[in-house]
PDB file of C-alpha atoms in Angstrom:
ATOM      1  CA  UNK A   1       0.576  18.634  -2.394  1.00  0.00           C
ATOM      2  CA  UNK A   2       2.815  15.467  -2.105  1.00  0.00           C
ATOM      3  CA  UNK A   3       2.165  13.611  -5.217  1.00  0.00           C
ATOM      4  CA  UNK A   4       3.405  10.481  -6.755  1.00  0.00           C
ATOM      5  CA  UNK A   5       4.062   9.147  -9.924  1.00  0.00           C
ATOM      6  CA  UNK A   6       5.430   6.131 -11.621  1.00  0.00           C
ATOM      7  CA  UNK A   7       4.260   7.195 -15.533  1.00  0.00           C
ATOM      8  CA  UNK A   8       3.946   2.702 -16.551  1.00  0.00           C
ATOM      9  CA  UNK A   9       1.575   1.344 -16.096  1.00  0.00           C
ATOM     10  CA  UNK A  10       2.974  -1.775 -16.499  1.00  0.00           C
ATOM     11  CA  UNK A  11       6.230  -3.164 -18.053  1.00  0.00           C
ATOM     12  CA  UNK A  12       7.323  -6.009 -20.022  1.00  0.00           C
ATOM     13  CA  UNK A  13      11.269  -6.917 -20.219  1.00  0.00           C
ATOM     14  CA  UNK A  14      13.554 -10.071 -21.395  1.00  0.00           C
ATOM     15  CA  UNK A  15      14.946 -12.067 -18.705  1.00  0.00           C
ATOM     16  CA  UNK A  16      18.062 -11.112 -18.125  1.00  0.00           C
ATOM     17  CA  UNK A  17      17.724  -7.388 -19.608  1.00  0.00           C
ATOM     18  CA  UNK A  18      17.973  -4.381 -17.816  1.00  0.00           C
ATOM     19  CA  UNK A  19      14.861  -3.675 -15.842  1.00  0.00           C
ATOM     20  CA  UNK A  20      13.970   0.866 -14.585  1.00  0.00           C
ATOM     21  CA  UNK A  21      10.886   1.283 -12.776  1.00  0.00           C
ATOM     22  CA  UNK A  22      10.451   5.212 -12.615  1.00  0.00           C
ATOM     23  CA  UNK A  23       8.890   6.970  -9.799  1.00  0.00           C
ATOM     24  CA  UNK A  24       8.786  10.053 -10.083  1.00  0.00           C
ATOM     25  CA  UNK A  25       7.828  12.211  -6.855  1.00  0.00           C
ATOM     26  CA  UNK A  26       7.006  15.848  -5.575  1.00  0.00           C
ATOM     27  CA  UNK A  27       6.918  17.351  -2.326  1.00  0.00           C
ATOM     28  CA  UNK A  28       8.968  20.292  -1.074  1.00  0.00           C
ATOM     29  CA  UNK A  29      11.245  18.845   1.376  1.00  0.00           C
ATOM     30  CA  UNK A  30      13.027  16.184   2.372  1.00  0.00           C
ATOM     31  CA  UNK A  31      11.049  12.471   2.100  1.00  0.00           C
ATOM     32  CA  UNK A  32      11.634   9.010   3.317  1.00  0.00           C
ATOM     33  CA  UNK A  33      11.595   6.890  -0.668  1.00  0.00           C
ATOM     34  CA  UNK A  34       9.895   3.364  -0.097  1.00  0.00           C
ATOM     35  CA  UNK A  35       9.350   0.589  -3.120  1.00  0.00           C
ATOM     36  CA  UNK A  36       6.968  -2.157  -1.945  1.00  0.00           C
ATOM     37  CA  UNK A  37       6.275  -5.048  -3.899  1.00  0.00           C
ATOM     38  CA  UNK A  38       3.301  -7.439  -4.470  1.00  0.00           C
ATOM     39  CA  UNK A  39       4.163 -10.587  -6.268  1.00  0.00           C
ATOM     40  CA  UNK A  40       1.253 -12.789  -7.571  1.00  0.00           C
ATOM     41  CA  UNK A  41      -0.421 -14.163  -4.196  1.00  0.00           C
ATOM     42  CA  UNK A  42       0.886 -12.352  -1.942  1.00  0.00           C
ATOM     43  CA  UNK A  43       0.947 -10.203   0.320  1.00  0.00           C
ATOM     44  CA  UNK A  44       1.817  -6.634  -0.612  1.00  0.00           C
ATOM     45  CA  UNK A  45       5.479  -6.534   1.477  1.00  0.00           C
ATOM     46  CA  UNK A  46       8.830  -3.358   1.775  1.00  0.00           C
ATOM     47  CA  UNK A  47      11.094  -4.433  -1.478  1.00  0.00           C
ATOM     48  CA  UNK A  48      14.114  -1.943  -0.051  1.00  0.00           C
ATOM     49  CA  UNK A  49      13.446   1.836   1.358  1.00  0.00           C
ATOM     50  CA  UNK A  50      16.181   4.916   0.660  1.00  0.00           C
ATOM     51  CA  UNK A  51      17.636   5.813   3.777  1.00  0.00           C
ATOM     52  CA  UNK A  52      18.211   1.739   4.927  1.00  0.00           C
ATOM     53  CA  UNK A  53      20.732   2.770   1.407  1.00  0.00           C
ATOM     54  CA  UNK A  54      20.777  -1.406   0.768  1.00  0.00           C
ATOM     55  CA  UNK A  55      19.907  -3.373  -2.110  1.00  0.00           C
ATOM     56  CA  UNK A  56      17.836  -6.325  -2.019  1.00  0.00           C
ATOM     57  CA  UNK A  57      17.139  -9.474  -4.084  1.00  0.00           C
ATOM     58  CA  UNK A  58      19.878  -7.537  -6.768  1.00  0.00           C
ATOM     59  CA  UNK A  59      18.009  -4.638  -6.536  1.00  0.00           C
ATOM     60  CA  UNK A  60      19.094  -0.835  -6.195  1.00  0.00           C
ATOM     61  CA  UNK A  61      16.987   2.729  -5.555  1.00  0.00           C
ATOM     62  CA  UNK A  62      18.610   5.930  -5.022  1.00  0.00           C
ATOM     63  CA  UNK A  63      17.198   8.985  -4.693  1.00  0.00           C
ATOM     64  CA  UNK A  64      17.619  11.931  -6.548  1.00  0.00           C
ATOM     65  CA  UNK A  65      16.905  14.933  -5.064  1.00  0.00           C
ATOM     66  CA  UNK A  66      17.728  17.099  -7.967  1.00  0.00           C
ATOM     67  CA  UNK A  67      15.233  15.184 -10.414  1.00  0.00           C
ATOM     68  CA  UNK A  68      12.802  14.224  -7.488  1.00  0.00           C
ATOM     69  CA  UNK A  69      12.873  10.840  -8.567  1.00  0.00           C
ATOM     70  CA  UNK A  70      13.320   7.469  -6.805  1.00  0.00           C
ATOM     71  CA  UNK A  71      14.431   5.073  -9.699  1.00  0.00           C
ATOM     72  CA  UNK A  72      13.945   1.052  -9.239  1.00  0.00           C
ATOM     73  CA  UNK A  73      16.562  -0.505 -11.260  1.00  0.00           C
ATOM     74  CA  UNK A  74      18.148  -3.484 -11.478  1.00  0.00           C
ATOM     75  CA  UNK A  75      21.269  -4.619 -14.672  1.00  0.00           C
ATOM     76  CA  UNK A  76      19.267  -8.464 -15.719  1.00  0.00           C
ATOM     77  CA  UNK A  77      15.681  -9.021 -14.899  1.00  0.00           C
ATOM     78  CA  UNK A  78      14.406 -13.184 -13.539  1.00  0.00           C
ATOM     79  CA  UNK A  79      11.059 -14.026 -14.805  1.00  0.00           C
ATOM     80  CA  UNK A  80      10.438 -14.022 -10.772  1.00  0.00           C
ATOM     81  CA  UNK A  81      11.038 -10.533 -10.434  1.00  0.00           C
ATOM     82  CA  UNK A  82       7.242 -10.213 -12.329  1.00  0.00           C
ATOM     83  CA  UNK A  83       5.530  -8.942 -10.535  1.00  0.00           C
ATOM     84  CA  UNK A  84       3.243  -5.134  -9.173  1.00  0.00           C
ATOM     85  CA  UNK A  85       5.648  -1.997  -7.418  1.00  0.00           C
ATOM     86  CA  UNK A  86       4.842   0.679  -5.878  1.00  0.00           C
ATOM     87  CA  UNK A  87       6.843   3.648  -5.195  1.00  0.00           C
ATOM     88  CA  UNK A  88       6.080   5.443  -1.937  1.00  0.00           C
ATOM     89  CA  UNK A  89       5.727   8.638  -0.269  1.00  0.00           C
ATOM     90  CA  UNK A  90       6.028  10.140   3.498  1.00  0.00           C
ATOM     91  CA  UNK A  91       6.902  13.467   4.750  1.00  0.00           C
ATOM     92  CA  UNK A  92       8.984  14.323   7.516  1.00  0.00           C
ATOM     93  CA  UNK A  93       7.029  16.078  10.975  1.00  0.00           C
ATOM     94  CA  UNK A  94       3.712  14.604  12.784  1.00  0.00           C
ATOM     95  CA  UNK A  95       1.777  13.101  10.218  1.00  0.00           C
ATOM     96  CA  UNK A  96       3.813  10.986   7.740  1.00  0.00           C
ATOM     97  CA  UNK A  97       1.090   9.512   6.319  1.00  0.00           C
ATOM     98  CA  UNK A  98       2.450   7.351   2.670  1.00  0.00           C
ATOM     99  CA  UNK A  99       1.298   8.603  -0.211  1.00  0.00           C
ATOM    100  CA  UNK A 100       1.073   5.816  -3.177  1.00  0.00           C
ATOM    101  CA  UNK A 101       1.964   6.039  -6.594  1.00  0.00           C
ATOM    102  CA  UNK A 102      -0.588   3.456  -8.331  1.00  0.00           C
ATOM    103  CA  UNK A 103       2.002   1.050  -9.194  1.00  0.00           C
ATOM    104  CA  UNK A 104       3.231  -0.248 -12.150  1.00  0.00           C
ATOM    105  CA  UNK A 105       3.689  -4.324 -13.814  1.00  0.00           C
ATOM    106  CA  UNK A 106       6.846  -5.782 -13.852  1.00  0.00           C
ATOM    107  CA  UNK A 107       6.149  -9.191 -16.710  1.00  0.00           C
ATOM    108  CA  UNK A 108      10.086 -10.177 -16.959  1.00  0.00           C
ATOM    109  CA  UNK A 109       9.369 -12.637 -20.036  1.00  0.00           C
ATOM    110  CA  UNK A 110      11.377 -15.719 -21.568  1.00  0.00           C
TER     111      UNK A 110
ATOM    112  CA  UNK B   1       3.691 -15.110  14.060  1.00  0.00           C
ATOM    113  CA  UNK B   2       0.696 -15.414  11.044  1.00  0.00           C
ATOM    114  CA  UNK B   3       1.038 -11.381  10.011  1.00  0.00           C
ATOM    115  CA  UNK B   4      -2.193  -8.807   9.755  1.00  0.00           C
ATOM    116  CA  UNK B   5      -5.217 -11.703   9.484  1.00  0.00           C
ATOM    117  CA  UNK B   6      -8.165 -10.304   7.463  1.00  0.00           C
ATOM    118  CA  UNK B   7     -11.739 -11.208   6.859  1.00  0.00           C
ATOM    119  CA  UNK B   8     -13.444 -12.328   5.648  1.00  0.00           C
ATOM    120  CA  UNK B   9     -11.188 -12.953   2.101  1.00  0.00           C
ATOM    121  CA  UNK B  10     -14.131 -12.478  -0.200  1.00  0.00           C
ATOM    122  CA  UNK B  11     -17.155 -10.332   0.706  1.00  0.00           C
ATOM    123  CA  UNK B  12     -20.270 -10.805  -2.614  1.00  0.00           C
ATOM    124  CA  UNK B  13     -22.788  -8.400  -1.454  1.00  0.00           C
ATOM    125  CA  UNK B  14     -26.002  -6.629  -2.912  1.00  0.00           C
ATOM    126  CA  UNK B  15     -25.967  -2.694  -3.105  1.00  0.00           C
ATOM    127  CA  UNK B  16     -27.867  -1.209   0.589  1.00  0.00           C
ATOM    128  CA  UNK B  17     -26.728  -4.125   2.797  1.00  0.00           C
ATOM    129  CA  UNK B  18     -24.172  -3.393   5.131  1.00  0.00           C
ATOM    130  CA  UNK B  19     -21.034  -4.763   4.579  1.00  0.00           C
ATOM    131  CA  UNK B  20     -18.327  -5.176   7.722  1.00  0.00           C
ATOM    132  CA  UNK B  21     -14.404  -6.454   6.947  1.00  0.00           C
ATOM    133  CA  UNK B  22     -12.638  -7.216   9.612  1.00  0.00           C
ATOM    134  CA  UNK B  23      -8.519  -6.767  10.289  1.00  0.00           C
ATOM    135  CA  UNK B  24      -6.446  -8.479  13.556  1.00  0.00           C
ATOM    136  CA  UNK B  25      -2.734  -6.607  13.390  1.00  0.00           C
ATOM    137  CA  UNK B  26       0.794  -8.063  14.111  1.00  0.00           C
ATOM    138  CA  UNK B  27       0.998  -8.214  17.860  1.00  0.00           C
ATOM    139  CA  UNK B  28       3.034  -5.437  19.175  1.00  0.00           C
ATOM    140  CA  UNK B  29       2.516  -2.921  16.402  1.00  0.00           C
ATOM    141  CA  UNK B  30       1.198  -0.009  18.062  1.00  0.00           C
ATOM    142  CA  UNK B  31      -0.446   1.727  14.225  1.00  0.00           C
ATOM    143  CA  UNK B  32      -2.782   0.346  12.329  1.00  0.00           C
ATOM    144  CA  UNK B  33      -3.733   1.372   8.478  1.00  0.00           C
ATOM    145  CA  UNK B  34      -6.825   1.033   6.359  1.00  0.00           C
ATOM    146  CA  UNK B  35      -6.366   1.133   2.583  1.00  0.00           C
ATOM    147  CA  UNK B  36      -8.504   1.194  -0.153  1.00  0.00           C
ATOM    148  CA  UNK B  37      -7.061  -0.449  -4.310  1.00  0.00           C
ATOM    149  CA  UNK B  38      -8.864   0.024  -7.010  1.00  0.00           C
ATOM    150  CA  UNK B  39      -7.309   0.392 -10.866  1.00  0.00           C
ATOM    151  CA  UNK B  40      -8.151   3.842 -11.473  1.00  0.00           C
ATOM    152  CA  UNK B  41      -7.121   5.693  -7.902  1.00  0.00           C
ATOM    153  CA  UNK B  42      -4.385   2.931  -6.981  1.00  0.00           C
ATOM    154  CA  UNK B  43      -3.615   2.288  -3.411  1.00  0.00           C
ATOM    155  CA  UNK B  44      -5.089   5.280  -1.250  1.00  0.00           C
ATOM    156  CA  UNK B  45      -5.539   4.667   2.849  1.00  0.00           C
ATOM    157  CA  UNK B  46      -8.035   5.387   4.243  1.00  0.00           C
ATOM    158  CA  UNK B  47      -8.117   6.077   8.032  1.00  0.00           C
ATOM    159  CA  UNK B  48      -5.366   4.757   9.981  1.00  0.00           C
ATOM    160  CA  UNK B  49      -5.239   4.191  13.919  1.00  0.00           C
ATOM    161  CA  UNK B  50      -2.385   4.879  16.673  1.00  0.00           C
ATOM    162  CA  UNK B  51      -1.814   3.019  19.491  1.00  0.00           C
ATOM    163  CA  UNK B  52      -6.476   2.442  18.991  1.00  0.00           C
ATOM    164  CA  UNK B  53      -6.879   6.464  18.120  1.00  0.00           C
ATOM    165  CA  UNK B  54      -8.205   7.382  14.843  1.00  0.00           C
ATOM    166  CA  UNK B  55      -5.219   9.060  13.770  1.00  0.00           C
ATOM    167  CA  UNK B  56      -6.064  10.653  10.235  1.00  0.00           C
ATOM    168  CA  UNK B  57      -9.705  10.129   8.480  1.00  0.00           C
ATOM    169  CA  UNK B  58      -9.343  12.148   6.188  1.00  0.00           C
ATOM    170  CA  UNK B  59      -8.935   9.195   3.385  1.00  0.00           C
ATOM    171  CA  UNK B  60     -12.813   8.014   4.263  1.00  0.00           C
ATOM    172  CA  UNK B  61     -14.588   8.420   1.149  1.00  0.00           C
ATOM    173  CA  UNK B  62     -17.994   9.649   3.160  1.00  0.00           C
ATOM    174  CA  UNK B  63     -20.667   9.158   6.447  1.00  0.00           C
ATOM    175  CA  UNK B  64     -21.416   5.938   4.495  1.00  0.00           C
ATOM    176  CA  UNK B  65     -17.902   4.636   5.174  1.00  0.00           C
ATOM    177  CA  UNK B  66     -17.118   4.109   9.401  1.00  0.00           C
ATOM    178  CA  UNK B  67     -13.782   2.525  11.483  1.00  0.00           C
ATOM    179  CA  UNK B  68     -13.602   1.501  14.531  1.00  0.00           C
ATOM    180  CA  UNK B  69     -10.564  -0.776  16.492  1.00  0.00           C
ATOM    181  CA  UNK B  70     -11.675  -1.289  19.856  1.00  0.00           C
ATOM    182  CA  UNK B  71      -8.520  -2.820  21.025  1.00  0.00           C
ATOM    183  CA  UNK B  72      -5.317  -3.386  20.685  1.00  0.00           C
ATOM    184  CA  UNK B  73      -5.865  -6.864  18.288  1.00  0.00           C
ATOM    185  CA  UNK B  74      -9.158  -5.913  15.836  1.00  0.00           C
ATOM    186  CA  UNK B  75     -10.172  -2.833  13.639  1.00  0.00           C
ATOM    187  CA  UNK B  76     -13.458  -3.148  11.969  1.00  0.00           C
ATOM    188  CA  UNK B  77     -14.624  -0.705   8.579  1.00  0.00           C
ATOM    189  CA  UNK B  78     -17.490  -0.724   7.294  1.00  0.00           C
ATOM    190  CA  UNK B  79     -19.785  -0.348   5.149  1.00  0.00           C
ATOM    191  CA  UNK B  80     -23.609   1.025   5.630  1.00  0.00           C
ATOM    192  CA  UNK B  81     -25.739   0.920   3.164  1.00  0.00           C
ATOM    193  CA  UNK B  82     -22.917  -0.317   0.537  1.00  0.00           C
ATOM    194  CA  UNK B  83     -22.825   0.590  -3.630  1.00  0.00           C
ATOM    195  CA  UNK B  84     -21.383  -0.680  -6.778  1.00  0.00           C
ATOM    196  CA  UNK B  85     -18.985   2.022  -6.617  1.00  0.00           C
ATOM    197  CA  UNK B  86     -17.236   0.176  -2.761  1.00  0.00           C
ATOM    198  CA  UNK B  87     -16.227  -3.161  -5.112  1.00  0.00           C
ATOM    199  CA  UNK B  88     -12.712  -3.281  -4.881  1.00  0.00           C
ATOM    200  CA  UNK B  89      -9.303  -4.607  -2.898  1.00  0.00           C
ATOM    201  CA  UNK B  90      -9.598  -3.566   0.890  1.00  0.00           C
ATOM    202  CA  UNK B  91      -6.363  -3.562   1.784  1.00  0.00           C
ATOM    203  CA  UNK B  92      -4.841  -3.729   6.352  1.00  0.00           C
ATOM    204  CA  UNK B  93      -1.910  -3.069   7.289  1.00  0.00           C
ATOM    205  CA  UNK B  94       0.390  -2.304  10.802  1.00  0.00           C
ATOM    206  CA  UNK B  95       3.642  -1.038  11.776  1.00  0.00           C
ATOM    207  CA  UNK B  96       5.256  -1.213  15.132  1.00  0.00           C
ATOM    208  CA  UNK B  97       5.010   2.905  15.090  1.00  0.00           C
ATOM    209  CA  UNK B  98       3.539   4.988  12.553  1.00  0.00           C
ATOM    210  CA  UNK B  99       6.283   5.772  10.390  1.00  0.00           C
ATOM    211  CA  UNK B 100       8.112   2.234  10.583  1.00  0.00           C
ATOM    212  CA  UNK B 101       7.148  -0.118   7.635  1.00  0.00           C
ATOM    213  CA  UNK B 102       3.615  -1.566   7.129  1.00  0.00           C
ATOM    214  CA  UNK B 103       3.608  -5.027   7.197  1.00  0.00           C
ATOM    215  CA  UNK B 104       0.040  -5.496   4.963  1.00  0.00           C
ATOM    216  CA  UNK B 105      -2.882  -8.418   5.103  1.00  0.00           C
ATOM    217  CA  UNK B 106      -3.836 -10.620   2.477  1.00  0.00           C
ATOM    218  CA  UNK B 107      -6.495  -8.405   1.920  1.00  0.00           C
ATOM    219  CA  UNK B 108     -10.398  -8.619   1.524  1.00  0.00           C
ATOM    220  CA  UNK B 109     -11.549  -8.186  -3.199  1.00  0.00           C
ATOM    221  CA  UNK B 110     -16.043  -6.305  -2.212  1.00  0.00           C
ATOM    222  CA  UNK B 111     -18.287  -6.658  -5.343  1.00  0.00           C
ATOM    223  CA  UNK B 112     -20.525  -5.156  -4.442  1.00  0.00           C
ATOM    224  CA  UNK B 113     -23.981  -5.784  -6.951  1.00  0.00           C
TER     225      UNK B 113
END
């Protein structure tokens, strides 16, 4: 079965420190992976997707098929990065609905 | 564009009452999704529509839940009768196609007493 695991419910770092939000997935085929973010009092929105291979707001994520991971990283965290982050997977095929992780709440302290 | 619009933003009701949540997707988007978010289970896809047709309703918890999309600009999610365990935030999202980026509404926070 397809599954997305975000092992940390809460991650707290200091401003300027590196941050890594972990995401592991379970899927036997070729998945598409996404990170969505929900800032306080704002809508859930797409942060980045692995096929675009871009850096958004200093965040990057690399798909590691060997480790079945798609960890989100930023070298220097900012206070405005504090938010809820969700990893999601969609599987190839006709019924490609998103499978979501439970989310990680990132708190960046001054 | 105002984005995806949901109403009401907050709903407090008593057990046994009917609850109707409403969603207006972004104009031109062909896919619409209903999600439920709770602390315990995170984001769960309840149902999604493509071109107003329900494609996958396997996430609908039970017969008390129903969803309709009578036209491209409006969808409803109905719970009848409501129960306290239905308390959650319900999100609507739309996308250009079912595989594109999903744009979320602000959510409806439902409390069933």
